Coordinates of N, CA, C and O in Angstrom, one line a residue:
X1 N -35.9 9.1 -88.2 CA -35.3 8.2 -89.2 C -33.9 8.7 -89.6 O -33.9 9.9 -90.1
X2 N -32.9 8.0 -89.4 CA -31.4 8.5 -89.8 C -31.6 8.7 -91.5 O -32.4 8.1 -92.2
X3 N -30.6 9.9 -92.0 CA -30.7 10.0 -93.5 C -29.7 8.2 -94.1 O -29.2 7.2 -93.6
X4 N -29.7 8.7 -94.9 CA -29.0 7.7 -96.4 C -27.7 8.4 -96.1 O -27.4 9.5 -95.7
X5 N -26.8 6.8 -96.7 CA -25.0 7.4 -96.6 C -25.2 8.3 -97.6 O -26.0 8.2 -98.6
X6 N -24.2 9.4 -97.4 CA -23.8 10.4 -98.5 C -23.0 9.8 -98.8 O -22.1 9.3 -98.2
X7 N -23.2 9.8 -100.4 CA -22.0 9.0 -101.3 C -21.3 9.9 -102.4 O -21.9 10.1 -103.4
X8 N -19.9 10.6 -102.1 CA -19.5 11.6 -102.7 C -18.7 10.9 -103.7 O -18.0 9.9 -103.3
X9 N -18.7 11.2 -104.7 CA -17.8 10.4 -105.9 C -17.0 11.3 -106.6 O -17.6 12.3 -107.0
X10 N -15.6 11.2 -107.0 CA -15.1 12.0 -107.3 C -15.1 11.8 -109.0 O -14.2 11.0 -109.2
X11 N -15.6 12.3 -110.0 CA -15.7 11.9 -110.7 C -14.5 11.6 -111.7 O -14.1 10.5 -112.1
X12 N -13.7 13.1 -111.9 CA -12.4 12.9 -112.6 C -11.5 11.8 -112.2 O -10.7 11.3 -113.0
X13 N -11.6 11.5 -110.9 CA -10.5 10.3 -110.5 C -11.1 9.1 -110.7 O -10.3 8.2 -111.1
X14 N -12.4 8.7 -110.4 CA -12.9 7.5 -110.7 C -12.8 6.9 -112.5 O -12.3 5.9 -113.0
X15 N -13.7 8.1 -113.4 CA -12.9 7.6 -114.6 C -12.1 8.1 -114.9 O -12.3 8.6 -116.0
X16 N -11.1 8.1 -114.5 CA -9.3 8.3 -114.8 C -8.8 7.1 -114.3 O -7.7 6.8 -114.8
X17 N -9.2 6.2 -113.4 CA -8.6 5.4 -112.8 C -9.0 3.8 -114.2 O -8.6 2.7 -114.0
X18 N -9.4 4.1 -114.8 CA -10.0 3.1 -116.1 C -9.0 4.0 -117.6 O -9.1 5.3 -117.8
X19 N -8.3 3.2 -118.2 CA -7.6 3.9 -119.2 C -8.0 3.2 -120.9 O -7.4 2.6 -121.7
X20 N -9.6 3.6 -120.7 CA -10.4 3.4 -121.7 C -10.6 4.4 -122.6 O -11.2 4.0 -123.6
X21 N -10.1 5.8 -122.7 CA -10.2 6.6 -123.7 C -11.0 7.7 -123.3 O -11.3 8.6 -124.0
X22 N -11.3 7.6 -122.1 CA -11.9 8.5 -121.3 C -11.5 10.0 -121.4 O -12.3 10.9 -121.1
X23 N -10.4 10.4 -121.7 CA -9.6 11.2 -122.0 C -10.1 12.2 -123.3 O -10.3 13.4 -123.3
X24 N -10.2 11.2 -124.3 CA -11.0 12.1 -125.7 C -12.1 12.2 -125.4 O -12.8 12.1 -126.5
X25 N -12.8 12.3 -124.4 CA -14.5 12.9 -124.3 C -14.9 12.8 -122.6 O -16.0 12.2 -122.3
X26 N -14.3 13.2 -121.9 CA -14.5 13.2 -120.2 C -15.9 13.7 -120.5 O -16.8 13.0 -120.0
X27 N -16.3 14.6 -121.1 CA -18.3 15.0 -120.6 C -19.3 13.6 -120.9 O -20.4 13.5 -120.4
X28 N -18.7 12.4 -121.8 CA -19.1 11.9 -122.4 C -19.1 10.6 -121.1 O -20.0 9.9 -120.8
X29 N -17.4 10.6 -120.5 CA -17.2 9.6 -119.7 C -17.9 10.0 -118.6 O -18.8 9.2 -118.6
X30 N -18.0 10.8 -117.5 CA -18.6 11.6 -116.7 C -20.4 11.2 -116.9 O -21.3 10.9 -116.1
X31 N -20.5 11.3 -118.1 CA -22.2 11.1 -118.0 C -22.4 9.7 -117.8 O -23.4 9.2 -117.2
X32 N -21.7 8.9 -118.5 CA -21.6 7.3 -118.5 C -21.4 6.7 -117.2 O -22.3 6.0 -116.7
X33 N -20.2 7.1 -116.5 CA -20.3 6.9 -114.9 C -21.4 7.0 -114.2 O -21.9 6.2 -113.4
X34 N -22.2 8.7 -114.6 CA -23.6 8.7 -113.5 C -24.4 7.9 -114.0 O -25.2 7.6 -113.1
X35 N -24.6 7.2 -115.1 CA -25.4 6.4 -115.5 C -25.6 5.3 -114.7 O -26.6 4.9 -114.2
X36 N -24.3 4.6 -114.8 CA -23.5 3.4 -114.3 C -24.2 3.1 -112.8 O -24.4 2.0 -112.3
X37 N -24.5 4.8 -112.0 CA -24.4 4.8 -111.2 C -25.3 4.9 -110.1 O -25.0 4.5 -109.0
X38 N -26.4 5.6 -110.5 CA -27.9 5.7 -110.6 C -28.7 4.5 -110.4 O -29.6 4.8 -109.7
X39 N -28.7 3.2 -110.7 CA -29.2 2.1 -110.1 C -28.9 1.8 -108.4 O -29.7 1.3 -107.6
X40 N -27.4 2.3 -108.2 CA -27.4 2.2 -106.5 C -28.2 3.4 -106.0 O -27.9 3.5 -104.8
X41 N -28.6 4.0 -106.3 CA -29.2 5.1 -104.9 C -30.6 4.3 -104.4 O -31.2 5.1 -103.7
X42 N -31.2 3.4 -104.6 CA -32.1 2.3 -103.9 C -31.6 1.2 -103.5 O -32.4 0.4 -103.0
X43 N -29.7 0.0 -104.7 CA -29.6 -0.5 -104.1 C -28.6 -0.6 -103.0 O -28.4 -1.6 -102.3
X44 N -27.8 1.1 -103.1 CA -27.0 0.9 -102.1 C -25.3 0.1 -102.7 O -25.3 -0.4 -103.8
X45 N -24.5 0.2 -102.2 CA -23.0 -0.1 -102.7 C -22.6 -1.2 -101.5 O -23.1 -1.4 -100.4
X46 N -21.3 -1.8 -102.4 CA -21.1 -3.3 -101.4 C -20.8 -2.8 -100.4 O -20.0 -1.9 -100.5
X47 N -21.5 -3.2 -98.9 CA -21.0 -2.7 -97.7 C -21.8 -1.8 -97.4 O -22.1 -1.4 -96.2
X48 N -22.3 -1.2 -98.5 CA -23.5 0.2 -97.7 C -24.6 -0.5 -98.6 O -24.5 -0.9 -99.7
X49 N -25.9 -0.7 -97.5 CA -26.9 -1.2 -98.5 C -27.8 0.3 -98.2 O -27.8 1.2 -97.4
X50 N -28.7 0.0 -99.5 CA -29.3 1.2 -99.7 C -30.8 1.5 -99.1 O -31.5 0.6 -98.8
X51 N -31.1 2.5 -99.0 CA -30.3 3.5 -100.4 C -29.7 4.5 -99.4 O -29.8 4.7 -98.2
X52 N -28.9 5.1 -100.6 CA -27.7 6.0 -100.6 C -28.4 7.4 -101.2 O -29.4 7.5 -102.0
X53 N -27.8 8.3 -100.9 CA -27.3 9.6 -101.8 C -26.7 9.9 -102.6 O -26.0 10.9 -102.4
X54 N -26.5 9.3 -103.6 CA -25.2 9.9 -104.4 C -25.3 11.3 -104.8 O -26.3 12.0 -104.8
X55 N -24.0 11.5 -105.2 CA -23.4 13.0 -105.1 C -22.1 12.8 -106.3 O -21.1 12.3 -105.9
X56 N -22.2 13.2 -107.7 CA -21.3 12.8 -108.0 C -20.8 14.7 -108.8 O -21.4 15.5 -109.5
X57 N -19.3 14.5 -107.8 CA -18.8 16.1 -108.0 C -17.8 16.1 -109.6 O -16.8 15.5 -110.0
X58 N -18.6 17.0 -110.3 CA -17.6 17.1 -111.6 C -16.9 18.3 -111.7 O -17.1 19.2 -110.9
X59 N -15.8 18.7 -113.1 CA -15.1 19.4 -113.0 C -14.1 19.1 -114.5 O -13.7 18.1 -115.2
X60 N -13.8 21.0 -114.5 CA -13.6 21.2 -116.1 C -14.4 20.6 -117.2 O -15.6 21.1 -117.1
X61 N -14.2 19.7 -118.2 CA -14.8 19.2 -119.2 C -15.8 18.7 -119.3 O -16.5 18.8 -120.3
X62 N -16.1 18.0 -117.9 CA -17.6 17.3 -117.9 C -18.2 18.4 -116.8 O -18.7 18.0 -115.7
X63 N -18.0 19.4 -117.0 CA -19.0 20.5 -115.8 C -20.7 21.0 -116.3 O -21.5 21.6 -115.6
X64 N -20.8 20.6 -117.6 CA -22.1 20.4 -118.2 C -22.7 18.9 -117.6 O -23.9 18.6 -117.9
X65 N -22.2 18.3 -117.1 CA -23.4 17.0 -116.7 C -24.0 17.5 -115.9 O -23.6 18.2 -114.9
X66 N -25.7 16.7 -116.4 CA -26.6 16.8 -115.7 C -26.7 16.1 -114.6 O -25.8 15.2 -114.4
X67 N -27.7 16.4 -113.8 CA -28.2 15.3 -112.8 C -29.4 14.6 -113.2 O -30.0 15.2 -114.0
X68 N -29.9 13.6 -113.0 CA -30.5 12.9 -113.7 C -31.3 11.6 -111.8 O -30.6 11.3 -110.8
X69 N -32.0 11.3 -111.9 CA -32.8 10.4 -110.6 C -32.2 9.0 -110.3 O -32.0 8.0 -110.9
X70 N -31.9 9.5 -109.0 CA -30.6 9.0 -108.0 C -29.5 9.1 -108.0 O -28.6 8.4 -107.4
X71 N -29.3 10.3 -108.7 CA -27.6 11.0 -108.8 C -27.9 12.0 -108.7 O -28.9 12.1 -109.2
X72 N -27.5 13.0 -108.1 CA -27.2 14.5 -108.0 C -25.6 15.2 -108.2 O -24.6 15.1 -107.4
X73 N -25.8 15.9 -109.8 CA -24.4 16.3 -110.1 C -24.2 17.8 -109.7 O -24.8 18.8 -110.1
X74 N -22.9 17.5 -108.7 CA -22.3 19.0 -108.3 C -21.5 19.2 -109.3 O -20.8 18.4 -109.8
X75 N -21.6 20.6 -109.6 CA -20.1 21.3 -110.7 C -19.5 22.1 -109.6 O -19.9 23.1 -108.9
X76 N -19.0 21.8 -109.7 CA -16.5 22.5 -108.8 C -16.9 23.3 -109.5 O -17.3 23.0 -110.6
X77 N -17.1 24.6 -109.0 CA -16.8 25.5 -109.3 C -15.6 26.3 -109.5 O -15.6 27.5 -110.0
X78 N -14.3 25.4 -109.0 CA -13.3 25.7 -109.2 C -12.5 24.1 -109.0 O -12.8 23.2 -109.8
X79 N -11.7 24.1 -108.0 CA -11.3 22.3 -107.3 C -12.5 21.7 -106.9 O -13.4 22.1 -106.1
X80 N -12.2 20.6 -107.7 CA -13.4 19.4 -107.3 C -12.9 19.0 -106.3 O -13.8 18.8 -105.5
X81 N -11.4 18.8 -105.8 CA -11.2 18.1 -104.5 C -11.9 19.4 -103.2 O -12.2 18.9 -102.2
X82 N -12.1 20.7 -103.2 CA -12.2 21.7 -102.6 C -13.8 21.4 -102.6 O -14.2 21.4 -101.4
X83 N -14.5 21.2 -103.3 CA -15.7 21.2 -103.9 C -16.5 19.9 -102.9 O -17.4 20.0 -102.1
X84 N -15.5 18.7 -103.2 CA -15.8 17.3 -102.5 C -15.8 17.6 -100.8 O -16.7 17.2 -100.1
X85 N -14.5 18.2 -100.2 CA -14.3 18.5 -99.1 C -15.5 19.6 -98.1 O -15.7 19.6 -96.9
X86 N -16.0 20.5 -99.2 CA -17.1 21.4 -98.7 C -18.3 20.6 -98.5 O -18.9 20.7 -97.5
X87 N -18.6 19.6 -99.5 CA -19.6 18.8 -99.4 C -19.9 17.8 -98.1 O -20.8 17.5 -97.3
X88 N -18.4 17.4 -98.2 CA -18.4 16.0 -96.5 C -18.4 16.9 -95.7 O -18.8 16.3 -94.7
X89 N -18.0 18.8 -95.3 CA -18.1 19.3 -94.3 C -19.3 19.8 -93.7 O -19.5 20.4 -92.6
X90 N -20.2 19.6 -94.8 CA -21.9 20.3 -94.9 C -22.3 19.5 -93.8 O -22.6 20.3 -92.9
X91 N -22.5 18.0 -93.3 CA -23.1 17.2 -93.1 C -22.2 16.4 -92.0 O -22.1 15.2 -92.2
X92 N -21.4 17.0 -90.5 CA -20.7 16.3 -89.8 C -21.2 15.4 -88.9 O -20.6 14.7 -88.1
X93 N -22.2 15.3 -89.1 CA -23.4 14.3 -87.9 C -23.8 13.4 -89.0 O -24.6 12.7 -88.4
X94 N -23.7 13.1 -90.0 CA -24.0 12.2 -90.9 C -23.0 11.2 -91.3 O -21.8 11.5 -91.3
X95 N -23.6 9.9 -91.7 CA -22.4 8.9 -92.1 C -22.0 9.8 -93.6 O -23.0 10.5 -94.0
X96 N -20.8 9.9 -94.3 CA -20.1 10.5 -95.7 C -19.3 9.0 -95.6 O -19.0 8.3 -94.6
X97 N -19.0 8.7 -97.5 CA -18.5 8.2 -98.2 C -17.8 8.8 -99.2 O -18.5 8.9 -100.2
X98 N -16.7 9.1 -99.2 CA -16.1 9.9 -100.2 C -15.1 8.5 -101.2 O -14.3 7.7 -100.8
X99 N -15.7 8.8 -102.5 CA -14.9 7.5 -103.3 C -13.9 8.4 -104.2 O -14.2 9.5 -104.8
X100 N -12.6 7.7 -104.2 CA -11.7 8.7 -104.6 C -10.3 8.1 -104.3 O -10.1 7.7 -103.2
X101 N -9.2 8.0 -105.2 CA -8.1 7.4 -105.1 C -6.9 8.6 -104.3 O -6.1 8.2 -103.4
X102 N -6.8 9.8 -104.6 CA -6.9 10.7 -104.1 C -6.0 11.0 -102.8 O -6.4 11.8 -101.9
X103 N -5.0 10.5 -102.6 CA -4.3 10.6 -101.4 C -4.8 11.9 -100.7 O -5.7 11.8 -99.9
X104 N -4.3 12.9 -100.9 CA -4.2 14.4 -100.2 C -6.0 14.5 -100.3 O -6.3 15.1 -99.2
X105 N -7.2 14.3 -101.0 CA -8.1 14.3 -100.5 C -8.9 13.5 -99.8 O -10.0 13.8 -99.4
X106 N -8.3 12.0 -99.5 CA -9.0 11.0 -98.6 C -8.5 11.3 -97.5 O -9.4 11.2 -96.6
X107 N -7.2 11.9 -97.1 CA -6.9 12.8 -95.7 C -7.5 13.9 -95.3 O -7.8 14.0 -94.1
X108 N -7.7 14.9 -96.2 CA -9.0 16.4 -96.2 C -10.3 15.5 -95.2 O -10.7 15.8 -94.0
X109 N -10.7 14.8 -95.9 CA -12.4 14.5 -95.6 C -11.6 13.6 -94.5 O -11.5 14.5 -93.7
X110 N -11.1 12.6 -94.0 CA -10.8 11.8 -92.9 C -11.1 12.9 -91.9 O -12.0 13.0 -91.1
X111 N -10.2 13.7 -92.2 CA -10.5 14.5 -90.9 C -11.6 15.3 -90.5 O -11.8 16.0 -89.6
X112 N -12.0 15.0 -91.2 CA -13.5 16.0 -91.4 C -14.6 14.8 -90.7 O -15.8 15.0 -90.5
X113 N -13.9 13.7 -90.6 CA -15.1 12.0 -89.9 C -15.3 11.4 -91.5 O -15.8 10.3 -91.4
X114 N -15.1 11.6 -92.6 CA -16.2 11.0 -94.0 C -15.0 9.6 -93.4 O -14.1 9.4 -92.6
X115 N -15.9 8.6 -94.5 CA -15.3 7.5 -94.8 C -14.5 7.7 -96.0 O -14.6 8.9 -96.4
X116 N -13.9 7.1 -96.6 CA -13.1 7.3 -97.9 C -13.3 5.7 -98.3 O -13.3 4.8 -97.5
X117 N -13.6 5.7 -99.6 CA -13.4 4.1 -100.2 C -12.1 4.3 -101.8 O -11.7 5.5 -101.6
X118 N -11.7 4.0 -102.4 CA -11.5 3.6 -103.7 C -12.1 3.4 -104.6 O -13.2 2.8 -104.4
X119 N -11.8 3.9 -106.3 CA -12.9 3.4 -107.1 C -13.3 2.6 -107.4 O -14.4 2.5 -107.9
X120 N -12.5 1.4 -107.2 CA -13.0 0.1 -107.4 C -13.8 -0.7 -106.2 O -13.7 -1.9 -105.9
X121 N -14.5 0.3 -105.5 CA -15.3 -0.3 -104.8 C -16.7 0.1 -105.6 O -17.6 -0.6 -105.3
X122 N -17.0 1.1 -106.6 CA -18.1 1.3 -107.3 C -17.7 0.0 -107.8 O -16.6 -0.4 -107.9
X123 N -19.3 -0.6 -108.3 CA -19.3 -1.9 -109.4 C -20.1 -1.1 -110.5 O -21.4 -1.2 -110.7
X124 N -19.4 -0.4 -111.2 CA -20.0 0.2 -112.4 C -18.7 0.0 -113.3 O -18.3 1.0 -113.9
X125 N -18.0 -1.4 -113.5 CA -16.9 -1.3 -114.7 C -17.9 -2.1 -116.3 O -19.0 -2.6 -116.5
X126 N -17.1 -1.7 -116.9 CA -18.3 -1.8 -118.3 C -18.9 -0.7 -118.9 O -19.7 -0.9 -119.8

């Protein structure tokens, strides 16, 4: 049986890409995102039906989020984009999704085979 897309999410850029206030409490925003986000790892994201893996990579202020069932949170131990890139390279026989606005890291993982989407392909606004 083939695995589930790996669904790497970059968290700092997804809520950064929303200029909701996210800024005075990123551990706060960061946990709201996986929340948001945790309903697709059974149903799957538009275009990838599920289920999925999510993998949502955090860094600095939100590096205390938990993981919580159907999210799995990585902490960057240093660069989350370095962190995201080691992740899609774990797994090169596998379909990767890397969501991420991200120029210099949607090129890292291309070459590596991942797919790259945009944050506004998550439907987690609200």
């Amino acid at each position: 049986m083939e695995e589930p897309l790996l669904v790497i999410v970059d968290a700092a850029n997804v809520v950064g890409s929303v200029p909701d206030g996210w800024w005075r409490d990123r551990r706060g925003a960061a946990e709201r995102l996986r929340d948001r986000l945790a309903p697709y790892a059974e149903e799957g994201l538009p275009g990838h039906p599920g289920p999925v893996e999510l993998v949502l990579v955090v860094e600095g202020a939100a590096r205390d989020v938990e993981s919580v069932p159907g999210v799995r949170v990585v902490r960057a131990p240093g660069s989350g984009d370095d962190t995201m890139v080691e992740l899609a390279g774990r797994a090169p026989d596998r379909r990767r999704l890397v969501v991420t606005a991200d120029r210099e890291l949607r090129e890292r993982v291309r070459a590596l085979g991942a797919e790259v989407a945009g944050p506004r392909t998550l439907p987690v606004r609200g």
